[in-house]
Coordinates of C-alpha atoms in Angstrom, one line a residue:
Chain F
X901 CA 0.2 0.1 0.1
X902 CA 2.8 2.5 0.9
X903 CA 4.8 1.6 -2.4
X904 CA 1.4 2.2 -4.2
X905 CA 0.7 5.7 -2.4
X906 CA 4.4 6.7 -3.4
X907 CA 4.2 5.7 -6.8
X908 CA 0.7 7.7 -7.4
X909 CA 1.8 11.1 -7.4
X910 CA 4.3 10.9 -10.2
X911 CA 2.0 8.5 -12.2
X912 CA -0.8 11.2 -11.7
X913 CA 1.2 14.1 -12.8
X914 CA 2.7 12.0 -15.7
X915 CA -1.0 11.5 -16.7
X916 CA -1.5 15.4 -16.6
X917 CA 1.4 15.9 -18.6
X918 CA 0.2 13.4 -21.1
X919 CA -3.2 15.0 -21.4
X920 CA -1.6 18.3 -21.7
X921 CA 0.7 17.5 -24.3
X922 CA -2.1 16.0 -26.5
X923 CA -4.1 19.2 -25.9
X924 CA -0.9 21.2 -26.7
X925 CA -0.6 19.2 -30.2
X926 CA -4.2 20.4 -30.9
X927 CA -3.1 24.1 -31.0
X928 CA -2.0 24.4 -34.7
X929 CA -1.7 28.5 -34.2
X930 CA 0.8 28.1 -31.0
X931 CA 2.8 25.4 -32.3
X932 CA 3.3 27.4 -35.7
X933 CA 4.2 30.6 -33.9
X934 CA 6.7 28.9 -31.6
X935 CA 8.1 26.2 -33.7
X936 CA 8.0 27.3 -37.1
X937 CA 7.8 31.1 -37.6
X938 CA 11.2 32.0 -35.9
X939 CA 13.0 29.4 -38.2
X940 CA 11.1 30.7 -41.2
X941 CA 11.9 34.2 -40.3
X942 CA 15.7 33.1 -40.3
X943 CA 15.4 31.6 -43.5
X944 CA 13.6 34.7 -45.2
X945 CA 16.1 36.7 -43.9
X946 CA 19.0 34.7 -44.6
X947 CA 17.7 34.3 -48.3
X948 CA 18.9 37.9 -48.6
X949 CA 21.8 38.5 -50.2
X950 CA 22.9 41.4 -48.1
X951 CA 22.6 39.5 -45.2
X952 CA 25.1 36.8 -46.1
X953 CA 27.8 39.1 -46.9
X954 CA 30.1 40.1 -43.7
X955 CA 29.6 43.7 -42.5
X956 CA 33.0 45.5 -43.2
X957 CA 32.6 47.0 -40.0
X958 CA 32.8 43.9 -37.4
X959 CA 33.1 41.2 -39.9
X960 CA 29.5 39.7 -38.9
X961 CA 27.1 38.5 -41.3
X962 CA 23.4 39.6 -40.4
X963 CA 22.3 36.2 -40.5
X964 CA 24.7 35.1 -37.7
X965 CA 23.5 38.1 -35.8
X966 CA 19.5 37.1 -36.4
X967 CA 20.2 33.4 -35.0
X968 CA 20.3 34.5 -31.3
X969 CA 17.3 37.0 -32.0
X970 CA 14.9 34.2 -33.7
X971 CA 16.1 31.9 -30.9
X972 CA 14.7 34.6 -28.3
X973 CA 11.7 35.2 -30.5
X974 CA 10.5 31.5 -30.0
X975 CA 10.6 31.9 -26.3
X976 CA 8.6 35.2 -26.5
X977 CA 6.0 33.3 -28.6
X978 CA 5.8 30.5 -26.1
X979 CA 6.3 32.4 -22.8
X980 CA 4.0 35.2 -23.5
X981 CA 1.7 34.7 -26.4
X982 CA 0.9 31.2 -26.3
X983 CA 1.0 30.3 -22.5
X984 CA -0.9 33.1 -20.7
X985 CA -4.1 32.8 -22.3
X986 CA -4.2 28.9 -21.8
X987 CA -3.7 29.2 -18.2
X988 CA -6.3 32.2 -17.8
X989 CA -8.6 30.3 -19.7
X990 CA -8.5 27.2 -17.3
X991 CA -8.6 29.4 -14.3
X992 CA -11.6 31.3 -16.2
X993 CA -13.4 28.0 -17.0
X994 CA -12.7 26.2 -13.7
X995 CA -10.6 23.6 -15.1
X996 CA -8.0 24.2 -12.2
X997 CA -11.1 24.1 -9.8
X998 CA -12.0 20.7 -11.2
X999 CA -8.6 19.3 -10.8
X1000 CA -8.5 20.7 -7.2
X1001 CA -11.1 18.1 -6.0
X1002 CA -8.9 15.4 -7.0
X1003 CA -5.6 14.2 -5.1
X1004 CA -3.7 16.0 -7.9
X1005 CA -3.1 19.5 -7.3
X1006 CA -3.7 21.9 -10.2
X1007 CA 0.0 22.8 -10.0
X1008 CA 0.4 19.7 -12.0
X1009 CA -1.6 21.3 -14.8
X1010 CA 0.7 24.5 -14.4
X1011 CA 3.6 22.8 -14.3
X1012 CA 2.6 20.6 -17.7
X1013 CA 2.2 23.7 -19.4
X1014 CA 5.3 25.5 -18.5
X1015 CA 7.3 22.3 -19.2
X1016 CA 5.4 22.1 -22.7
X1017 CA 5.9 25.5 -23.8
X1018 CA 9.4 26.0 -22.3
X1019 CA 10.2 22.4 -24.3
X1020 CA 8.8 23.6 -27.2
X1021 CA 10.8 26.8 -27.2
X1022 CA 13.7 24.9 -26.7
X1023 CA 13.2 22.6 -29.7
X1024 CA 12.4 25.5 -31.7
X1025 CA 16.1 26.9 -30.6
X1026 CA 17.6 23.7 -31.8
X1027 CA 15.7 23.9 -35.1
X1028 CA 17.0 27.5 -35.8
X1029 CA 20.5 26.7 -34.7
X1030 CA 20.4 23.4 -36.9
X1031 CA 19.0 25.6 -40.0
X1032 CA 21.5 28.3 -39.5
X1033 CA 24.4 25.8 -39.5
X1034 CA 23.2 23.8 -42.4
X1035 CA 21.4 26.0 -44.7
X1036 CA 23.6 29.4 -43.8
X1037 CA 26.8 28.0 -42.5
X1038 CA 26.5 29.9 -39.2
X1039 CA 28.6 28.1 -36.6
X1040 CA 27.1 26.4 -34.0
X1041 CA 28.0 28.3 -30.5
X1042 CA 31.5 27.9 -29.8
X1043 CA 31.1 28.3 -25.9
X1044 CA 28.6 25.5 -25.7
X1045 CA 28.0 25.1 -22.2
X1046 CA 27.6 29.0 -21.6
X1047 CA 25.3 29.1 -24.5
X1048 CA 23.0 26.3 -22.8
X1049 CA 23.2 28.3 -19.7
X1050 CA 21.9 31.5 -21.0
X1051 CA 19.5 29.6 -23.2
X1052 CA 18.3 27.4 -19.9
X1053 CA 17.8 31.0 -18.0
X1054 CA 16.0 32.7 -21.1
X1055 CA 13.3 29.8 -21.0
X1056 CA 12.8 30.3 -17.3
X1057 CA 12.7 34.0 -17.4
X1058 CA 10.3 33.8 -20.5
X1059 CA 8.1 31.3 -18.5
X1060 CA 7.8 33.4 -15.3
X1061 CA 7.0 36.3 -17.5
X1062 CA 4.4 34.2 -19.0
X1063 CA 3.3 33.0 -15.3
X1064 CA 3.1 36.6 -14.2
X1065 CA 0.9 37.9 -17.2
X1066 CA -1.4 35.1 -16.3
X1067 CA -1.5 36.1 -12.8
X1068 CA -2.4 39.5 -13.1
X1069 CA -5.0 38.9 -16.1
X1070 CA -8.6 38.5 -14.8
X1071 CA -9.8 37.1 -18.2
X1072 CA -8.4 34.9 -21.2
X1073 CA -8.7 38.1 -23.2
X1074 CA -6.7 40.3 -21.1
X1075 CA -4.1 37.8 -20.9
X1076 CA -4.0 37.7 -24.8
X1077 CA -3.8 41.7 -25.0
X1078 CA -1.3 41.8 -22.2
X1079 CA 0.7 39.1 -23.7
X1080 CA 1.1 40.9 -26.9
X1081 CA 1.8 44.3 -25.3
X1082 CA 4.7 42.6 -23.4
X1083 CA 6.0 40.8 -26.4
X1084 CA 6.7 44.0 -28.4
X1085 CA 9.4 45.5 -25.9
X1086 CA 10.7 42.1 -25.3
X1087 CA 11.3 41.3 -29.2
X1088 CA 12.5 44.7 -29.7
X1089 CA 15.1 44.1 -26.9
X1090 CA 16.1 40.9 -28.0
X1091 CA 16.8 42.9 -31.3
X1092 CA 14.1 41.6 -33.7
X1093 CA 13.8 44.9 -35.5
X1094 CA 17.3 46.2 -35.1
X1095 CA 20.0 43.8 -33.7
X1096 CA 21.4 45.0 -30.3
X1097 CA 25.0 45.3 -32.3
X1098 CA 23.2 48.0 -34.4
X1099 CA 21.8 49.9 -31.9
X1100 CA 23.1 53.4 -30.6
X1101 CA 25.4 52.7 -27.8
X1102 CA 22.7 54.3 -25.0
X1103 CA 19.6 52.3 -26.5
X1104 CA 21.8 49.2 -26.4
X1105 CA 22.8 50.0 -22.7
X1106 CA 19.1 50.1 -21.8
X1107 CA 18.2 47.0 -23.6
X1108 CA 20.5 45.2 -21.7
X1109 CA 18.4 45.7 -18.4
X1110 CA 15.4 44.1 -19.8
X1111 CA 15.5 40.4 -19.6
X1112 CA 15.6 39.7 -23.6
X1113 CA 18.2 42.3 -24.3
X1114 CA 20.4 40.9 -21.5
X1115 CA 19.6 37.6 -23.1
X1116 CA 20.3 38.3 -26.6
X1117 CA 23.9 39.7 -25.2
X1118 CA 24.5 36.3 -23.2
X1119 CA 23.5 34.3 -26.2
X1120 CA 25.8 36.5 -28.6
X1121 CA 28.8 36.2 -26.6
X1122 CA 28.5 32.5 -26.0
X1123 CA 28.0 32.1 -29.9
X1124 CA 31.1 33.9 -30.4
X1125 CA 33.1 31.5 -28.1
X1126 CA 33.1 33.8 -25.1
X1127 CA 31.8 32.8 -21.6
X1128 CA 28.5 35.0 -21.3
X1129 CA 28.9 38.2 -19.2
X1130 CA 28.0 37.7 -15.7
X1131 CA 26.1 40.9 -15.5
X1132 CA 23.9 39.6 -18.5
X1133 CA 23.2 36.4 -16.6
X1134 CA 22.7 38.3 -13.5
X1135 CA 20.0 40.5 -15.1
X1136 CA 18.4 37.3 -16.5
X1137 CA 18.3 35.6 -12.9
X1138 CA 17.1 38.7 -11.2
X1139 CA 14.3 39.0 -13.7
X1140 CA 13.3 35.1 -13.3
X1141 CA 13.3 35.7 -9.6
X1142 CA 11.6 38.8 -9.1
X1143 CA 8.7 37.5 -12.0
X1144 CA 8.5 34.1 -10.2
X1145 CA 7.9 35.8 -6.9
X1146 CA 5.3 38.2 -8.5
X1147 CA 3.4 35.3 -10.2
X1148 CA 3.4 33.2 -6.7
X1149 CA 2.1 36.4 -5.0
X1150 CA -0.8 37.1 -7.1
X1151 CA -1.7 34.1 -8.8
X1152 CA -5.3 33.2 -8.0
X1153 CA -6.6 29.6 -8.7
X1154 CA -10.0 31.1 -9.4
Chain X
X1251 CA -20.1 6.8 12.7
X1252 CA -20.9 10.2 10.7
X1253 CA -18.8 10.1 7.6
X1254 CA -19.1 14.0 6.9
X1255 CA -19.5 16.0 10.1
X1256 CA -19.8 19.9 9.9
X1257 CA -19.9 21.8 13.0
X1258 CA -20.6 25.4 13.4
X1259 CA -19.2 26.4 10.2
X1260 CA -19.0 29.9 9.2
X1261 CA -17.6 31.6 6.0
X1262 CA -17.5 35.3 5.3
X1263 CA -17.2 37.0 2.2
X1264 CA -16.7 40.9 2.0
X1265 CA -18.3 41.3 5.4
X1266 CA -21.2 39.4 4.6
X1267 CA -21.6 35.6 6.1
X1268 CA -22.2 33.3 3.2
X1269 CA -22.5 30.4 5.5
X1270 CA -23.4 31.5 9.2
X1271 CA -23.1 28.7 11.8
X1272 CA -24.2 25.7 9.9
X1273 CA -24.0 22.0 11.5
X1274 CA -25.0 18.6 10.3
X1275 CA -23.9 15.1 10.0
X1276 CA -24.1 12.7 7.2
X1277 CA -24.2 9.1 8.1
X1278 CA -22.5 6.5 5.9
X1279 CA -24.6 5.2 3.1
X1280 CA -27.2 8.2 3.5
X1281 CA -28.3 10.7 0.4
X1282 CA -28.2 13.7 2.2
X1283 CA -29.8 16.5 0.8
X1284 CA -28.8 20.3 1.0
X1285 CA -32.0 22.4 -0.3
X1286 CA -32.3 26.3 -0.2
X1287 CA -33.0 29.3 -2.5
X1288 CA -30.0 30.9 -4.7
X1289 CA -27.6 32.4 -2.5
X1290 CA -28.4 30.9 0.7
X1291 CA -25.0 29.4 1.2
X1292 CA -25.4 25.9 -0.2
X1293 CA -22.5 25.7 -2.5
X1294 CA -20.1 27.4 0.0
X1295 CA -20.9 24.7 2.7
X1296 CA -20.2 21.8 0.2
X1297 CA -17.0 23.4 -1.0
X1298 CA -15.9 23.5 2.5
X1299 CA -16.6 19.6 2.6
X1300 CA -14.6 19.4 -0.7
X1301 CA -11.9 21.3 0.7
X1302 CA -12.0 23.9 -2.0
X1303 CA -12.5 26.7 0.8
X1304 CA -11.1 27.1 4.2
X1305 CA -13.6 27.9 6.7
X1306 CA -13.3 31.1 8.8
X1307 CA -14.4 29.2 11.6
X1308 CA -16.0 26.0 12.8
X1309 CA -14.9 22.5 11.8
X1310 CA -15.5 19.9 8.6
X1311 CA -14.5 16.3 8.9
X1312 CA -14.7 13.8 6.3
X1313 CA -14.1 10.3 7.6
X1314 CA -12.5 12.0 10.6
X1315 CA -10.0 14.2 8.5
X1316 CA -10.0 17.7 7.7
X1317 CA -10.6 18.2 3.9
X1318 CA -8.0 21.0 3.6
X1319 CA -5.0 19.8 5.9
X1320 CA -5.5 16.2 4.9
X1321 CA -6.3 17.2 1.2
X1322 CA -4.8 14.2 -0.6
X1323 CA -6.4 11.5 1.7
X1324 CA -9.9 13.1 1.8
X1325 CA -9.8 13.6 -2.1
X1326 CA -9.1 9.9 -2.4
X1327 CA -12.3 8.7 -0.9
X1328 CA -14.6 12.0 -2.1
X1329 CA -15.7 12.7 -5.6
X1330 CA -17.1 15.7 -6.3
X1331 CA -19.3 17.4 -9.2
X1332 CA -19.0 21.1 -9.3
X1333 CA -21.8 23.5 -10.2
X1334 CA -19.6 25.6 -12.3
X1335 CA -16.3 24.3 -13.9
X1336 CA -15.5 23.0 -17.4
X1337 CA -12.9 20.7 -18.8
X1338 CA -10.2 21.7 -21.4
X1339 CA -12.4 22.2 -24.5
X1340 CA -10.2 19.9 -26.7
X1341 CA -10.0 17.1 -24.3
X1342 CA -12.2 14.2 -25.6
X1343 CA -14.4 12.3 -23.2
X1344 CA -12.0 9.3 -23.4
X1345 CA -9.1 11.2 -22.5
X1346 CA -10.9 13.1 -19.5
X1347 CA -12.0 9.6 -18.1
X1348 CA -8.4 8.4 -18.4
X1349 CA -6.9 11.3 -16.8
X1350 CA -9.3 11.8 -13.9
X1351 CA -9.0 7.8 -13.4
X1352 CA -5.2 8.3 -13.1
X1353 CA -5.5 10.9 -10.6
X1354 CA -6.7 8.1 -8.1
X1355 CA -5.1 5.2 -6.4
X1356 CA -7.9 3.0 -6.9
X1357 CA -10.1 4.0 -9.6
X1358 CA -12.9 2.2 -10.8
X1359 CA -13.0 0.8 -14.6
X1360 CA -14.2 4.0 -16.4
X1361 CA -15.7 2.0 -19.4
X1362 CA -18.9 0.5 -17.8
X1363 CA -19.3 4.0 -16.0
X1364 CA -19.4 5.5 -19.2
X1365 CA -21.6 3.3 -20.8
X1366 CA -23.9 3.5 -17.8
X1367 CA -24.1 7.1 -18.1
X1368 CA -24.8 6.9 -22.1
X1369 CA -21.3 8.3 -23.0
X1370 CA -20.3 5.3 -24.8
X1371 CA -20.7 6.9 -28.3
X1372 CA -19.2 10.0 -27.3
X1373 CA -15.7 8.6 -26.3
X1374 CA -14.1 10.6 -28.9
X1375 CA -15.9 13.7 -28.8
X1376 CA -14.1 16.9 -27.5
X1377 CA -15.4 18.2 -24.3
X1378 CA -16.5 21.7 -26.0
X1379 CA -18.7 19.8 -28.6
X1380 CA -20.8 18.1 -26.1
X1381 CA -24.2 19.1 -25.3
X1382 CA -25.1 20.6 -21.9
X1383 CA -26.7 17.1 -20.8
X1384 CA -23.6 15.2 -22.1
X1385 CA -21.2 17.5 -20.0
X1386 CA -23.3 17.2 -16.9
X1387 CA -23.0 13.0 -17.4
X1388 CA -19.6 13.2 -17.8
X1389 CA -19.0 15.1 -14.7
X1390 CA -21.1 12.7 -12.8
X1391 CA -18.6 10.1 -14.6
X1392 CA -15.7 12.1 -13.2
X1393 CA -17.0 12.2 -9.7
X1394 CA -17.5 8.4 -9.7
X1395 CA -14.3 7.5 -11.4
X1396 CA -12.2 7.6 -8.5
X1397 CA -14.2 4.8 -6.6
X1398 CA -15.2 7.3 -4.0
X1399 CA -16.9 6.7 -0.5
X1400 CA -18.8 10.0 -0.5
X1401 CA -19.7 11.9 -3.7
X1402 CA -20.7 15.4 -3.6
X1403 CA -23.1 16.7 -6.4
X1404 CA -23.9 20.2 -6.7
X1405 CA -26.6 20.8 -9.2
X1406 CA -26.6 17.5 -10.5
X1407 CA -29.5 17.5 -13.0
X1408 CA -29.4 21.1 -13.9
X1409 CA -29.4 21.4 -17.8
X1410 CA -30.6 17.7 -18.1
X1411 CA -34.0 17.1 -20.1
X1412 CA -36.7 15.4 -17.9
X1413 CA -35.7 12.0 -19.0
X1414 CA -31.9 12.3 -18.5
X1415 CA -33.0 13.5 -15.0
X1416 CA -34.9 10.6 -14.2
X1417 CA -32.2 8.1 -15.4
X1418 CA -29.6 10.2 -13.5
X1419 CA -31.9 9.7 -10.1
X1420 CA -31.9 6.1 -10.8
X1421 CA -28.0 6.2 -11.1
X1422 CA -27.8 7.8 -7.9
X1423 CA -29.8 5.5 -6.3
X1424 CA -27.6 2.5 -7.6
X1425 CA -24.6 4.6 -6.4
X1426 CA -26.0 4.6 -2.8
X1427 CA -27.2 1.0 -2.9
X1428 CA -23.4 0.2 -3.5
X1429 CA -22.5 2.0 -0.4
X1430 CA -21.8 5.3 -1.4
X1431 CA -22.7 8.4 0.7
X1432 CA -24.2 11.1 -1.3
X1433 CA -24.2 14.7 -0.3
X1434 CA -26.5 16.3 -2.8
X1435 CA -27.1 20.3 -3.3
X1436 CA -30.4 20.8 -5.4
X1437 CA -33.1 23.5 -5.9
X1438 CA -35.4 20.9 -7.4
X1439 CA -37.8 19.9 -4.8
X1440 CA -39.0 16.6 -6.7
X1441 CA -35.4 15.7 -6.7
X1442 CA -34.9 15.9 -2.9
X1443 CA -38.2 14.4 -2.3
X1444 CA -37.4 11.3 -4.6
X1445 CA -33.6 10.7 -3.6
X1446 CA -32.7 12.2 -0.2
X1447 CA -33.2 10.3 3.1
X1448 CA -32.7 13.7 5.0
X1449 CA -32.6 17.1 3.9
X1450 CA -31.0 20.1 5.5
X1451 CA -32.9 23.5 4.6
X1452 CA -30.3 26.4 4.4
X1453 CA -31.7 29.7 4.1
X1454 CA -29.3 32.8 4.8
X1455 CA -26.3 30.9 5.8
X1456 CA -28.1 29.1 8.6
X1457 CA -30.0 25.8 8.7
X1458 CA -33.7 26.5 8.6
X1459 CA -34.8 22.6 9.0
X1460 CA -33.2 19.1 9.2
X1461 CA -35.1 16.4 8.5
X1462 CA -36.6 13.4 6.4
X1463 CA -38.6 14.7 3.3
X1464 CA -41.7 13.7 4.9
X1465 CA -40.7 15.1 8.5
X1466 CA -40.2 18.2 6.7
X1467 CA -43.7 18.1 4.7
X1468 CA -45.6 17.0 8.0
X1469 CA -44.0 19.7 10.0
X1470 CA -45.1 22.6 7.7
X1471 CA -48.6 23.7 8.3
X1472 CA -51.3 22.1 6.3
X1473 CA -49.8 18.9 4.9
X1474 CA -52.8 18.0 3.1
X1475 CA -54.5 20.2 0.3
X1476 CA -58.0 20.0 -0.6
X1477 CA -59.4 22.1 -3.4
X1478 CA -62.5 22.1 -5.4
X1479 CA -65.1 24.2 -7.1
X1480 CA -68.3 24.7 -5.1
X1481 CA -71.6 24.5 -7.0
X1482 CA -72.6 27.8 -5.3
X1483 CA -70.6 30.2 -3.2
X1484 CA -69.4 29.4 0.7
X1485 CA -68.2 31.5 3.3
X1486 CA -64.7 31.0 3.7
X1487 CA -64.7 31.9 7.2
X1488 CA -66.7 28.9 8.0
X1489 CA -64.1 26.6 6.2
X1490 CA -61.5 28.3 8.1
X1491 CA -63.0 27.2 11.5
X1492 CA -63.0 23.7 10.3
X1493 CA -60.9 21.2 12.7
X1494 CA -57.0 21.7 11.8
X1495 CA -57.6 23.8 8.7
X1496 CA -54.5 26.1 8.6
X1497 CA -55.5 28.3 5.6
X1498 CA -58.1 28.9 3.1
X1499 CA -57.7 30.4 0.0
X1500 CA -60.3 31.3 -3.0
X1501 CA -59.8 32.2 -6.1
X1502 CA -61.0 35.9 -5.2
X1503 CA -57.4 36.2 -3.4
X1504 CA -55.7 34.7 -6.4
X1505 CA -57.5 36.8 -8.7
X1506 CA -59.3 34.0 -10.3
X1507 CA -63.1 34.1 -11.0
X1508 CA -63.7 30.3 -11.0
X1509 CA -64.8 30.4 -7.6
X1510 CA -62.4 27.5 -6.7
X1511 CA -61.6 27.0 -3.0
X1512 CA -58.4 25.5 -1.6
X1513 CA -58.0 24.3 2.2
X1514 CA -54.6 23.4 3.8
X1515 CA -55.2 21.1 6.5
X1516 CA -55.0 17.7 7.6
X1517 CA -56.9 14.2 7.0
X1518 CA -59.4 15.6 9.7
X1519 CA -60.2 18.5 7.5
X1520 CA -61.1 16.3 4.5
X1521 CA -63.9 14.8 6.4
X1522 CA -64.9 18.3 8.0
X1523 CA -64.8 19.7 4.6
X1524 CA -67.3 17.0 3.1
X1525 CA -69.8 17.2 5.9
X1526 CA -69.9 20.8 5.4
X1527 CA -70.4 20.7 1.8
X1528 CA -73.2 18.1 2.4
X1529 CA -75.1 20.1 5.3
X1530 CA -75.1 23.0 3.0
X1531 CA -76.0 20.9 0.0
X1532 CA -73.1 22.2 -2.0
X1533 CA -71.6 19.9 -4.8
X1534 CA -68.0 20.0 -5.1
X1535 CA -66.6 20.0 -8.7
X1536 CA -63.2 19.0 -9.4
X1537 CA -62.4 17.9 -5.8
X1538 CA -58.6 17.2 -5.2
X1539 CA -57.2 16.1 -2.2
X1540 CA -53.4 15.8 -2.2
X1541 CA -50.5 15.6 0.1
X1542 CA -48.4 18.9 0.3
X1543 CA -45.3 18.5 -1.4
X1544 CA -41.8 19.4 -0.6
X1545 CA -42.4 23.0 -2.3
X1546 CA -45.0 23.7 0.0
X1547 CA -42.9 22.9 3.2
X1548 CA -40.0 24.6 1.4
X1549 CA -42.0 27.8 1.0
X1550 CA -43.0 27.7 4.4
X1551 CA -39.7 26.9 5.9
X1552 CA -37.9 30.1 3.9
X1553 CA -40.9 32.2 3.2
X1554 CA -40.6 33.8 6.5
X1555 CA -37.4 35.3 6.0
X1556 CA -37.5 36.3 2.3

């Protein structure tokens, strides 16, 4: 009996994760924006001849500069655009409440949502890096461990930001709107419109204090073979901690 | 031993008590009804039993355990159907049943349960595409899939058509026959009268009465209702003086012109009315003698305060 009770929570959490994975696969919109769009964007940019020739000033090709940008775009799509409406909808419709009446805590549903959206963003990053390498001959990150660390911190921060959006949005509509509103500065700071390297000095400095500005810098450094700057990793970690705390403080189950 | 024990339960929302000192005990194997007008505190009370809400004061025990502190153990033996909750819109019926089975240590086989609830044909349908009645039946299945000792059903048959409602009642009786205790929140009098062994009538956060359905009916003034249309007018005062007559209503007071008279009383009143009619040589057309229903008792018990 004790063995049975010990085994049950993980079995139940596994069942919740499986069910949420099934549901996740039934959202073609989210799947497209997280998994396909970033790499498609990279391919479009990479097909512009000017993006494939090295810049005479710093010797970088634009397509190289854009790899970390599209990697971060997938995280913004997953954490800010896709996940918050799902969680808010679950709360609004009483899905979380219904789960609360079983031995499984509704945190299992939230954890599954985070794992799936985070996992999808990471897969998308791998896809972008692979296409960059195979199609556009962009070297893989030279400081692999540093890159993985920066990537992991970025995912955690994106999910924490998404959780915070879910926490403060009362309705699904509000979560969608807020997610879109937060995504814009996040994608800007990641360099989607103007790579950080091309920004004026002051603007670039400011962007480094935003989570995805810092992430873009850290990924760029690791890609070039350097250990990512502690300041950038610190900014990311600080955002992750603050946003997680805020979500835990303001999240309502119903 | 009582399987559910609620003692002096209080819960305040925004300064207004939703539940204000409710106590009751449900015996194992019983169908216990919680009846009351909208906003009386029924749902808040059972949500405390389900461990969804933390009481402000008082205590709740399910099989001797606190539903909040012992959440995992209580939920293993308590199945719930909530008044307002939905599932993930794109989850199919089969996936929902599998998911909720996996939540429990010793679930029952969900296939026969789904068949019994008429969901056998709908296993591949997504929750969002189900009709109101199908959703409701799925929620009943989910409340039972963990093999519970207690089920809490809140507004069980709301949204069901009359036939599905009767089927559901039969199912609840079968569930009880298998030894499961049922806590049933309802505002359908017919449902409470048909299913419940005992009923707590809750009004404004307090228990207005707690008795068997027949006890509640008998307790209300005028448990027998005699109605007829006299062949010529009668003096209502004369009827009111009859033994055990508690109230006399003429159609004049209800605004109709057919001259129909309704007398509430007991079996003695029936005979007295008949002999009065004979003495006055009055014929009673469309004479009806019926037992008062739970409806009458309910209005009587909650009417004074509303």
